[in-house]
GROMACS .gro file of C-alpha atoms in nm:
model
  473
    1UNK     CA    1  12.399  13.062   5.839
    2UNK     CA    2  12.485  13.312   6.111
    3UNK     CA    3  12.295  13.263   6.436
    4UNK     CA    4  12.190  13.560   6.648
    5UNK     CA    5  12.132  13.539   7.021
    6UNK     CA    6  12.003  13.786   7.274
    7UNK     CA    7  12.286  13.924   7.489
    8UNK     CA    8  12.347  14.181   7.761
    9UNK     CA    9  12.668  14.385   7.732
   10UNK     CA   10  12.874  14.367   8.057
   11UNK     CA   11  13.194  14.565   7.965
   12UNK     CA   12  13.355  14.711   7.653
   13UNK     CA   13  13.728  14.688   7.592
   14UNK     CA   14  13.846  14.872   7.278
   15UNK     CA   15  13.657  14.710   6.990
   16UNK     CA   16  13.555  14.395   7.190
   17UNK     CA   17  13.263  14.350   7.436
   18UNK     CA   18  13.206  14.097   7.709
   19UNK     CA   19  12.840  13.982   7.691
   20UNK     CA   20  12.609  13.747   7.871
   21UNK     CA   21  12.373  13.524   7.667
   22UNK     CA   22  12.052  13.592   7.855
   23UNK     CA   23  11.876  13.280   7.719
   24UNK     CA   24  12.168  13.045   7.772
   25UNK     CA   25  12.354  13.178   8.072
   26UNK     CA   26  12.710  13.170   7.942
   27UNK     CA   27  12.955  13.463   7.887
   28UNK     CA   28  13.188  13.541   7.597
   29UNK     CA   29  13.384  13.819   7.430
   30UNK     CA   30  13.257  13.935   7.090
   31UNK     CA   31  13.346  14.207   6.835
   32UNK     CA   32  13.143  14.527   6.870
   33UNK     CA   33  13.064  14.505   6.503
   34UNK     CA   34  12.863  14.181   6.567
   35UNK     CA   35  12.617  14.348   6.798
   36UNK     CA   36  12.285  14.470   6.660
   37UNK     CA   37  11.983  14.634   6.825
   38UNK     CA   38  11.695  14.405   6.929
   39UNK     CA   39  11.349  14.467   6.806
   40UNK     CA   40  11.081  14.580   7.049
   41UNK     CA   41  10.921  14.243   7.047
   42UNK     CA   42  11.245  14.062   7.138
   43UNK     CA   43  11.321  14.320   7.413
   44UNK     CA   44  10.982  14.256   7.570
   45UNK     CA   45  11.055  13.887   7.641
   46UNK     CA   46  11.214  13.819   7.981
   47UNK     CA   47  11.550  13.633   7.991
   48UNK     CA   48  11.503  13.256   7.960
   49UNK     CA   49  11.814  13.142   8.146
   50UNK     CA   50  11.775  13.152   8.531
   51UNK     CA   51  12.080  13.183   8.741
   52UNK     CA   52  12.073  12.964   9.054
   53UNK     CA   53  12.284  12.776   9.303
   54UNK     CA   54  12.255  12.422   9.427
   55UNK     CA   55  12.087  12.384   9.765
   56UNK     CA   56  12.266  12.194  10.048
   57UNK     CA   57  12.616  12.227   9.899
   58UNK     CA   58  12.905  12.350  10.114
   59UNK     CA   59  13.003  12.706  10.016
   60UNK     CA   60  13.354  12.638  10.133
   61UNK     CA   61  13.418  12.391   9.852
   62UNK     CA   62  13.647  12.515   9.577
   63UNK     CA   63  13.495  12.450   9.239
   64UNK     CA   64  13.690  12.322   8.940
   65UNK     CA   65  13.611  12.212   8.586
   66UNK     CA   66  13.551  11.853   8.708
   67UNK     CA   67  13.255  11.973   8.911
   68UNK     CA   68  13.117  12.155   8.614
   69UNK     CA   69  13.151  11.848   8.399
   70UNK     CA   70  12.980  11.651   8.674
   71UNK     CA   71  12.677  11.879   8.649
   72UNK     CA   72  12.669  11.847   8.274
   73UNK     CA   73  12.710  11.470   8.295
   74UNK     CA   74  12.423  11.445   8.542
   75UNK     CA   75  12.184  11.654   8.335
   76UNK     CA   76  12.283  11.559   7.986
   77UNK     CA   77  11.990  11.614   7.756
   78UNK     CA   78  11.744  11.475   8.005
   79UNK     CA   79  11.454  11.665   8.159
   80UNK     CA   80  11.543  11.761   8.518
   81UNK     CA   81  11.335  11.881   8.814
   82UNK     CA   82  11.415  12.201   9.002
   83UNK     CA   83  11.260  12.298   9.336
   84UNK     CA   84  11.323  12.654   9.464
   85UNK     CA   85  11.397  12.646   9.834
   86UNK     CA   86  11.513  13.011   9.875
   87UNK     CA   87  11.726  13.290   9.729
   88UNK     CA   88  12.029  13.495   9.809
   89UNK     CA   89  12.176  13.828   9.694
   90UNK     CA   90  12.497  13.808   9.497
   91UNK     CA   91  12.649  14.143   9.385
   92UNK     CA   92  12.303  14.295   9.345
   93UNK     CA   93  12.159  13.997   9.170
   94UNK     CA   94  11.894  13.770   9.315
   95UNK     CA   95  12.018  13.406   9.282
   96UNK     CA   96  11.770  13.125   9.335
   97UNK     CA   97  11.864  12.836   9.567
   98UNK     CA   98  11.730  12.514   9.414
   99UNK     CA   99  11.722  12.141   9.464
  100UNK     CA  100  11.795  11.949   9.135
  101UNK     CA  101  11.689  11.595   9.053
  102UNK     CA  102  11.605  11.379   8.758
  103UNK     CA  103  11.428  11.055   8.705
  104UNK     CA  104  11.609  10.738   8.611
  105UNK     CA  105  11.437  10.397   8.617
  106UNK     CA  106  11.129  10.545   8.790
  107UNK     CA  107  11.342  10.697   9.066
  108UNK     CA  108  11.426  11.062   9.144
  109UNK     CA  109  11.803  11.105   9.177
  110UNK     CA  110  11.953  11.409   9.349
  111UNK     CA  111  12.229  11.616   9.180
  112UNK     CA  112  12.377  11.697   9.525
  113UNK     CA  113  12.402  11.318   9.611
  114UNK     CA  114  12.553  11.253   9.276
  115UNK     CA  115  12.829  11.519   9.322
  116UNK     CA  116  12.904  11.427   9.685
  117UNK     CA  117  12.935  11.053   9.593
  118UNK     CA  118  13.195  11.139   9.324
  119UNK     CA  119  13.380  11.375   9.566
  120UNK     CA  120  13.303  11.675   9.340
  121UNK     CA  121  13.114  11.863   9.618
  122UNK     CA  122  13.076  11.863   9.988
  123UNK     CA  123  12.739  11.843  10.169
  124UNK     CA  124  12.672  12.140  10.395
  125UNK     CA  125  12.748  12.030  10.749
  126UNK     CA  126  12.727  11.657  10.670
  127UNK     CA  127  12.932  11.379  10.519
  128UNK     CA  128  12.839  11.097  10.279
  129UNK     CA  129  12.599  10.944  10.533
  130UNK     CA  130  12.380  11.248  10.488
  131UNK     CA  131  12.281  11.127  10.139
  132UNK     CA  132  11.906  11.104  10.103
  133UNK     CA  133  11.736  10.787   9.994
  134UNK     CA  134  11.485  10.829   9.708
  135UNK     CA  135  11.127  10.841   9.827
  136UNK     CA  136  11.036  10.543   9.595
  137UNK     CA  137  11.241  10.309   9.387
  138UNK     CA  138  11.214   9.977   9.217
  139UNK     CA  139  11.284   9.666   9.426
  140UNK     CA  140  11.289   9.291   9.405
  141UNK     CA  141  11.004   9.071   9.519
  142UNK     CA  142  11.105   8.816   9.778
  143UNK     CA  143  11.003   8.454   9.799
  144UNK     CA  144  10.922   8.352  10.163
  145UNK     CA  145  10.942   7.994  10.288
  146UNK     CA  146  10.596   7.846  10.319
  147UNK     CA  147  10.535   7.739  10.676
  148UNK     CA  148  10.242   7.510  10.580
  149UNK     CA  149  10.471   7.277  10.388
  150UNK     CA  150  10.659   7.013  10.600
  151UNK     CA  151  10.962   6.995  10.372
  152UNK     CA  152  11.118   7.203  10.091
  153UNK     CA  153  11.352   7.081   9.813
  154UNK     CA  154  11.620   7.341   9.776
  155UNK     CA  155  11.962   7.401   9.621
  156UNK     CA  156  12.233   7.551   9.840
  157UNK     CA  157  12.393   7.834   9.640
  158UNK     CA  158  12.623   8.008   9.891
  159UNK     CA  159  12.763   7.934  10.237
  160UNK     CA  160  12.929   8.186  10.467
  161UNK     CA  161  12.890   7.995  10.791
  162UNK     CA  162  12.643   7.723  10.913
  163UNK     CA  163  12.459   8.025  11.061
  164UNK     CA  164  12.447   8.207  10.724
  165UNK     CA  165  12.365   7.992  10.424
  166UNK     CA  166  12.167   8.085  10.115
  167UNK     CA  167  11.932   7.851   9.930
  168UNK     CA  168  11.714   7.854   9.623
  169UNK     CA  169  11.373   7.683   9.624
  170UNK     CA  170  11.370   7.423   9.346
  171UNK     CA  171  10.996   7.436   9.281
  172UNK     CA  172  10.761   7.194   9.122
  173UNK     CA  173  10.947   6.982   8.857
  174UNK     CA  174  11.245   7.212   8.912
  175UNK     CA  175  11.049   7.504   8.769
  176UNK     CA  176  11.231   7.773   8.971
  177UNK     CA  177  11.572   7.634   8.868
  178UNK     CA  178  11.466   7.640   8.501
  179UNK     CA  179  11.337   7.999   8.532
  180UNK     CA  180  11.672   8.097   8.683
  181UNK     CA  181  11.881   7.930   8.415
  182UNK     CA  182  11.673   8.084   8.135
  183UNK     CA  183  11.695   8.435   8.291
  184UNK     CA  184  12.072   8.408   8.344
  185UNK     CA  185  12.120   8.313   7.977
  186UNK     CA  186  11.914   8.613   7.870
  187UNK     CA  187  12.109   8.846   8.099
  188UNK     CA  188  12.449   8.730   7.968
  189UNK     CA  189  12.330   8.785   7.616
  190UNK     CA  190  12.198   9.134   7.687
  191UNK     CA  191  12.500   9.259   7.883
  192UNK     CA  192  12.765   9.099   7.661
  193UNK     CA  193  12.662   9.315   7.364
  194UNK     CA  194  12.847   9.637   7.282
  195UNK     CA  195  12.860   9.847   7.596
  196UNK     CA  196  12.621  10.138   7.574
  197UNK     CA  197  12.617  10.450   7.784
  198UNK     CA  198  12.245  10.413   7.857
  199UNK     CA  199  12.324  10.085   8.041
  200UNK     CA  200  12.549  10.257   8.292
  201UNK     CA  201  12.429  10.348   8.642
  202UNK     CA  202  12.466  10.720   8.706
  203UNK     CA  203  12.424  10.723   9.084
  204UNK     CA  204  12.424  10.398   9.300
  205UNK     CA  205  12.197  10.490   9.592
  206UNK     CA  206  12.136  10.234   9.871
  207UNK     CA  207  11.855  10.002   9.753
  208UNK     CA  208  11.924  10.040   9.382
  209UNK     CA  209  11.844   9.726   9.177
  210UNK     CA  210  12.094   9.666   8.903
  211UNK     CA  211  12.312   9.404   8.735
  212UNK     CA  212  12.664   9.330   8.853
  213UNK     CA  213  12.943   9.093   8.746
  214UNK     CA  214  13.024   8.811   8.986
  215UNK     CA  215  13.387   8.862   9.107
  216UNK     CA  216  13.463   8.490   9.051
  217UNK     CA  217  13.284   8.370   8.737
  218UNK     CA  218  13.245   8.711   8.559
  219UNK     CA  219  12.883   8.652   8.482
  220UNK     CA  220  12.618   8.921   8.531
  221UNK     CA  221  12.380   8.864   8.817
  222UNK     CA  222  12.086   9.055   8.954
  223UNK     CA  223  12.208   9.274   9.238
  224UNK     CA  224  12.112   9.534   9.491
  225UNK     CA  225  12.331   9.808   9.642
  226UNK     CA  226  12.354   9.770  10.017
  227UNK     CA  227  12.617  10.028  10.112
  228UNK     CA  228  12.812  10.328   9.971
  229UNK     CA  229  13.164  10.301  10.110
  230UNK     CA  230  13.298  10.624  10.262
  231UNK     CA  231  13.654  10.511  10.294
  232UNK     CA  232  13.677  10.425   9.919
  233UNK     CA  233  13.552  10.683   9.668
  234UNK     CA  234  13.292  10.558   9.432
  235UNK     CA  235  13.308  10.195   9.565
  236UNK     CA  236  12.985  10.025   9.668
  237UNK     CA  237  12.882   9.699   9.840
  238UNK     CA  238  12.628   9.488   9.644
  239UNK     CA  239  12.436   9.174   9.717
  240UNK     CA  240  12.380   8.929   9.437
  241UNK     CA  241  12.021   8.859   9.529
  242UNK     CA  242  11.990   8.516   9.369
  243UNK     CA  243  12.293   8.360   9.537
  244UNK     CA  244  12.335   8.563   9.858
  245UNK     CA  245  12.691   8.667   9.761
  246UNK     CA  246  12.820   9.012   9.884
  247UNK     CA  247  13.111   9.190   9.708
  248UNK     CA  248  13.266   9.540   9.677
  249UNK     CA  249  13.281   9.687   9.327
  250UNK     CA  250  13.341  10.020   9.159
  251UNK     CA  251  13.001  10.183   9.081
  252UNK     CA  252  13.107  10.216   8.715
  253UNK     CA  253  13.085   9.842   8.666
  254UNK     CA  254  12.716   9.828   8.761
  255UNK     CA  255  12.455   9.819   8.486
  256UNK     CA  256  12.096   9.928   8.482
  257UNK     CA  257  11.846   9.650   8.484
  258UNK     CA  258  11.524   9.635   8.283
  259UNK     CA  259  11.185   9.555   8.432
  260UNK     CA  260  11.166   9.215   8.263
  261UNK     CA  261  11.450   9.093   8.493
  262UNK     CA  262  11.255   9.197   8.803
  263UNK     CA  263  10.958   8.966   8.742
  264UNK     CA  264  11.123   8.665   8.911
  265UNK     CA  265  11.150   8.714   9.292
  266UNK     CA  266  11.493   8.736   9.442
  267UNK     CA  267  11.578   8.366   9.483
  268UNK     CA  268  11.836   8.362   9.761
  269UNK     CA  269  11.680   8.277  10.098
  270UNK     CA  270  11.894   8.300  10.409
  271UNK     CA  271  11.880   8.006  10.646
  272UNK     CA  272  12.084   7.876  10.936
  273UNK     CA  273  12.121   7.528  11.079
  274UNK     CA  274  11.907   7.487  11.386
  275UNK     CA  275  12.011   7.329  11.709
  276UNK     CA  276  12.388   7.374  11.666
  277UNK     CA  277  12.645   7.628  11.776
  278UNK     CA  278  13.014   7.662  11.707
  279UNK     CA  279  13.278   7.494  11.923
  280UNK     CA  280  13.439   7.811  12.073
  281UNK     CA  281  13.362   8.173  11.993
  282UNK     CA  282  13.303   8.137  11.629
  283UNK     CA  283  13.285   7.890  11.337
  284UNK     CA  284  13.625   7.746  11.249
  285UNK     CA  285  13.756   7.741  10.896
  286UNK     CA  286  13.747   7.365  10.906
  287UNK     CA  287  13.378   7.367  10.997
  288UNK     CA  288  13.289   7.608  10.723
  289UNK     CA  289  13.489   7.410  10.469
  290UNK     CA  290  13.324   7.086  10.571
  291UNK     CA  291  12.975   7.227  10.535
  292UNK     CA  292  13.053   7.385  10.199
  293UNK     CA  293  13.183   7.049  10.068
  294UNK     CA  294  12.866   6.858  10.161
  295UNK     CA  295  12.600   7.113  10.068
  296UNK     CA  296  12.703   7.373   9.814
  297UNK     CA  297  12.536   7.345   9.469
  298UNK     CA  298  12.364   7.023   9.585
  299UNK     CA  299  11.996   6.943   9.605
  300UNK     CA  300  11.891   6.931   9.975
  301UNK     CA  301  11.574   6.892  10.174
  302UNK     CA  302  11.502   7.127  10.465
  303UNK     CA  303  11.254   7.128  10.745
  304UNK     CA  304  11.166   7.473  10.877
  305UNK     CA  305  11.204   7.474  11.256
  306UNK     CA  306  11.162   7.838  11.338
  307UNK     CA  307  11.119   8.171  11.149
  308UNK     CA  308  11.169   8.518  11.294
  309UNK     CA  309  11.089   8.825  11.088
  310UNK     CA  310  11.284   9.141  11.169
  311UNK     CA  311  11.303   9.492  11.020
  312UNK     CA  312  11.563   9.404  10.757
  313UNK     CA  313  11.547   9.030  10.698
  314UNK     CA  314  11.392   8.706  10.790
  315UNK     CA  315  11.583   8.447  10.995
  316UNK     CA  316  11.490   8.082  10.915
  317UNK     CA  317  11.615   7.798  11.130
  318UNK     CA  318  11.619   7.470  10.947
  319UNK     CA  319  11.718   7.110  10.965
  320UNK     CA  320  11.889   7.010  10.638
  321UNK     CA  321  11.914   6.671  10.469
  322UNK     CA  322  12.083   6.549  10.149
  323UNK     CA  323  11.807   6.488   9.896
  324UNK     CA  324  11.925   6.137   9.802
  325UNK     CA  325  12.000   6.030  10.158
  326UNK     CA  326  11.781   5.730  10.244
  327UNK     CA  327  11.911   5.706  10.603
  328UNK     CA  328  11.791   6.056  10.680
  329UNK     CA  329  12.080   6.189  10.891
  330UNK     CA  330  12.076   6.565  10.889
  331UNK     CA  331  12.366   6.800  10.810
  332UNK     CA  332  12.301   6.946  11.162
  333UNK     CA  333  12.379   6.617  11.323
  334UNK     CA  334  12.666   6.537  11.088
  335UNK     CA  335  12.868   6.848  11.186
  336UNK     CA  336  12.808   6.768  11.557
  337UNK     CA  337  12.930   6.404  11.507
  338UNK     CA  338  13.241   6.538  11.325
  339UNK     CA  339  13.323   6.765  11.620
  340UNK     CA  340  13.269   7.093  11.431
  341UNK     CA  341  12.969   7.201  11.634
  342UNK     CA  342  12.799   7.161  11.973
  343UNK     CA  343  12.440   7.040  11.987
  344UNK     CA  344  12.182   7.254  12.155
  345UNK     CA  345  11.895   7.086  12.346
  346UNK     CA  346  11.645   7.136  12.058
  347UNK     CA  347  11.860   6.925  11.814
  348UNK     CA  348  11.697   6.582  11.761
  349UNK     CA  349  11.990   6.358  11.683
  350UNK     CA  350  11.905   6.098  11.416
  351UNK     CA  351  12.041   5.746  11.410
  352UNK     CA  352  12.167   5.587  11.096
  353UNK     CA  353  11.936   5.282  11.129
  354UNK     CA  354  11.841   5.244  10.760
  355UNK     CA  355  11.486   5.367  10.792
  356UNK     CA  356  11.373   5.624  10.541
  357UNK     CA  357  11.241   5.969  10.628
  358UNK     CA  358  10.897   5.868  10.494
  359UNK     CA  359  10.732   5.651  10.753
  360UNK     CA  360  10.625   5.328  10.573
  361UNK     CA  361  10.475   5.094  10.831
  362UNK     CA  362  10.567   4.731  10.767
  363UNK     CA  363  10.351   4.599  11.053
  364UNK     CA  364  10.038   4.607  10.834
  365UNK     CA  365   9.846   4.832  11.063
  366UNK     CA  366   9.845   5.164  10.870
  367UNK     CA  367   9.573   5.393  11.009
  368UNK     CA  368   9.312   5.543  10.784
  369UNK     CA  369   9.442   5.861  10.629
  370UNK     CA  370   9.220   6.163  10.692
  371UNK     CA  371   9.210   6.473  10.478
  372UNK     CA  372   9.211   6.809  10.658
  373UNK     CA  373   8.867   6.971  10.681
  374UNK     CA  374   8.839   7.292  10.492
  375UNK     CA  375   8.616   7.539  10.679
  376UNK     CA  376   8.357   7.743  10.498
  377UNK     CA  377   8.510   8.066  10.371
  378UNK     CA  378   8.858   7.916  10.318
  379UNK     CA  379   9.032   8.048  10.008
  380UNK     CA  380   9.346   7.895   9.853
  381UNK     CA  381   9.519   7.846   9.521
  382UNK     CA  382   9.498   7.496   9.373
  383UNK     CA  383   9.516   7.270   9.069
  384UNK     CA  384   9.237   7.031   8.958
  385UNK     CA  385   9.397   6.685   8.958
  386UNK     CA  386   9.093   6.483   8.852
  387UNK     CA  387   8.729   6.526   8.759
  388UNK     CA  388   8.462   6.278   8.663
  389UNK     CA  389   8.184   6.535   8.671
  390UNK     CA  390   8.099   6.888   8.813
  391UNK     CA  391   7.983   6.701   9.121
  392UNK     CA  392   8.306   6.506   9.162
  393UNK     CA  393   8.615   6.725   9.147
  394UNK     CA  394   8.950   6.662   9.315
  395UNK     CA  395   9.196   6.938   9.368
  396UNK     CA  396   9.538   6.985   9.525
  397UNK     CA  397   9.650   7.296   9.712
  398UNK     CA  398   9.953   7.469   9.556
  399UNK     CA  399  10.120   7.503   9.896
  400UNK     CA  400  10.118   7.118   9.922
  401UNK     CA  401  10.257   7.046   9.579
  402UNK     CA  402  10.624   7.049   9.667
  403UNK     CA  403  10.573   6.816   9.966
  404UNK     CA  404  10.352   6.589   9.739
  405UNK     CA  405  10.627   6.546   9.480
  406UNK     CA  406  10.882   6.495   9.750
  407UNK     CA  407  10.669   6.224   9.914
  408UNK     CA  408  10.601   6.055   9.578
  409UNK     CA  409  10.971   6.044   9.506
  410UNK     CA  410  11.055   5.893   9.850
  411UNK     CA  411  10.766   5.650   9.821
  412UNK     CA  412  10.890   5.514   9.485
  413UNK     CA  413  11.255   5.510   9.599
  414UNK     CA  414  11.160   5.312   9.910
  415UNK     CA  415  10.950   5.047   9.741
  416UNK     CA  416  11.195   5.004   9.454
  417UNK     CA  417  11.473   4.924   9.703
  418UNK     CA  418  11.274   4.736   9.980
  419UNK     CA  419  11.069   4.417   9.963
  420UNK     CA  420  10.745   4.478  10.148
  421UNK     CA  421  10.566   4.171  10.303
  422UNK     CA  422  10.247   4.372  10.341
  423UNK     CA  423  10.154   4.297   9.977
  424UNK     CA  424  10.037   3.944  10.067
  425UNK     CA  425   9.819   4.028  10.366
  426UNK     CA  426   9.444   3.976  10.388
  427UNK     CA  427   9.294   4.316  10.296
  428UNK     CA  428   8.963   4.453  10.421
  429UNK     CA  429   8.759   4.753  10.310
  430UNK     CA  430   8.887   5.082  10.463
  431UNK     CA  431   9.255   4.966  10.482
  432UNK     CA  432   9.521   5.204  10.367
  433UNK     CA  433   9.795   5.073  10.141
  434UNK     CA  434  10.035   5.168   9.859
  435UNK     CA  435   9.994   5.046   9.505
  436UNK     CA  436  10.211   5.067   9.193
  437UNK     CA  437  10.030   5.229   8.906
  438UNK     CA  438  10.135   5.246   8.539
  439UNK     CA  439  10.132   5.625   8.513
  440UNK     CA  440  10.222   5.761   8.860
  441UNK     CA  441  10.440   5.484   9.009
  442UNK     CA  442  10.386   5.403   9.378
  443UNK     CA  443  10.089   5.593   9.527
  444UNK     CA  444   9.892   5.598   9.853
  445UNK     CA  445   9.550   5.429   9.834
  446UNK     CA  446   9.247   5.305  10.029
  447UNK     CA  447   9.070   4.980   9.979
  448UNK     CA  448   8.708   5.080   9.895
  449UNK     CA  449   8.552   4.751   9.783
  450UNK     CA  450   8.652   4.382   9.772
  451UNK     CA  451   8.516   4.225   9.454
  452UNK     CA  452   8.483   3.878   9.313
  453UNK     CA  453   8.772   3.717   9.131
  454UNK     CA  454   9.038   3.866   9.365
  455UNK     CA  455   8.970   4.219   9.239
  456UNK     CA  456   8.993   4.526   9.464
  457UNK     CA  457   8.861   4.874   9.400
  458UNK     CA  458   9.103   5.135   9.533
  459UNK     CA  459   9.076   5.515   9.582
  460UNK     CA  460   9.404   5.687   9.512
  461UNK     CA  461   9.428   5.935   9.798
  462UNK     CA  462   9.648   6.198   9.631
  463UNK     CA  463   9.501   6.179   9.280
  464UNK     CA  464   9.127   6.140   9.350
  465UNK     CA  465   9.099   5.846   9.110
  466UNK     CA  466   8.947   5.502   9.142
  467UNK     CA  467   9.154   5.202   9.038
  468UNK     CA  468   9.068   4.841   8.987
  469UNK     CA  469   9.347   4.591   9.063
  470UNK     CA  470   9.408   4.233   9.161
  471UNK     CA  471   9.489   4.220   9.530
  472UNK     CA  472   9.767   3.961   9.479
  473UNK     CA  473   9.979   4.168   9.243
   0.00000   0.00000   0.00000
């Protein structure tokens, strides 16, 4: 069927007319015979296509078809937002000056920034650095190191230098590692499907959360844009937020990321080895290689020595140990002993004397262990570990769980590899000791009551349970 549109005749040449489609904004040449008069009702409606010009764009720029395609690509069939900031006269016509934007992933993106980034337009009086950041945009949550916990079990995922290393917290029963593995599997499945246009990033502003392929393994990782490179058109720098790896990629390789992949906090935590400094002006390649060989992808234990929070990031100074190292010599000390670093006064050099990190007293004079007093009004997250009645409940604070599991592992490891003479001593009520239990292995306990027949009633400190055992076992 023939479609009719409202037009305004601009010029007539022989039997042809140049017309403007007043509800669409485009021009074309049509035969005079195709023109018909409008009804009074149609003539009373104002034109529904508004002529305007983009605000902030340099008027010296020469437009080409690429720029026009860029505008069409940006807008597509999406709903856009226009804000009138002024007007100007153009050959007797009043042209609106507007700011254009549209929403993508809960963020307003500017048409001007989009065109400038693609080198299709120039910003009036400014360069690429004049691009405006969105007022609000999605971001990753970040997982801070808990200062109340003495030690953290971690996995080292990336090393730049001993001053710039990235770790992942392992979590209770390796829970964080399992979450990461499951999420990575789901991401590979989602992004390995047939590539769809709706997955592509239209404009990579600084702060954008997205998915990016690792330059080395080709897997998709959660990422955040940290810089738009001026010297390389349409190239951006991204940080892979779960491993701390930075790389430069073409923006077209980035993929939009769904909210379900933003639930888990960004797992990479930057740390630096405390108490050491490079030999010379900077870290040597040999020093970096040595540290990478002994820590990367391994389970390590760290002690937080200092934490400074700045505007952009948090700096954590740590002492780092291998998780399975019974002797307890830190990585900090090892690189000093190898001659790759100089020790600062605050570094406590350990000796390889065979003693475990966990202090197990073999002199049979363990002091009574005291629980910290919780003041009235204290609030904390916890788990109930045992309960014999509403009047007798034992709980464990969540912030102490990681150190509890670490202590339990070291306790068992130590007593499985050492013969302790303390087992045959003469016990008295109130003494602290360790005991091997069927379900929990070696645990800390207190002698509560000496009973007939060589039986002893123990209180298991960290489990809140009573246990009846023979003192001679």
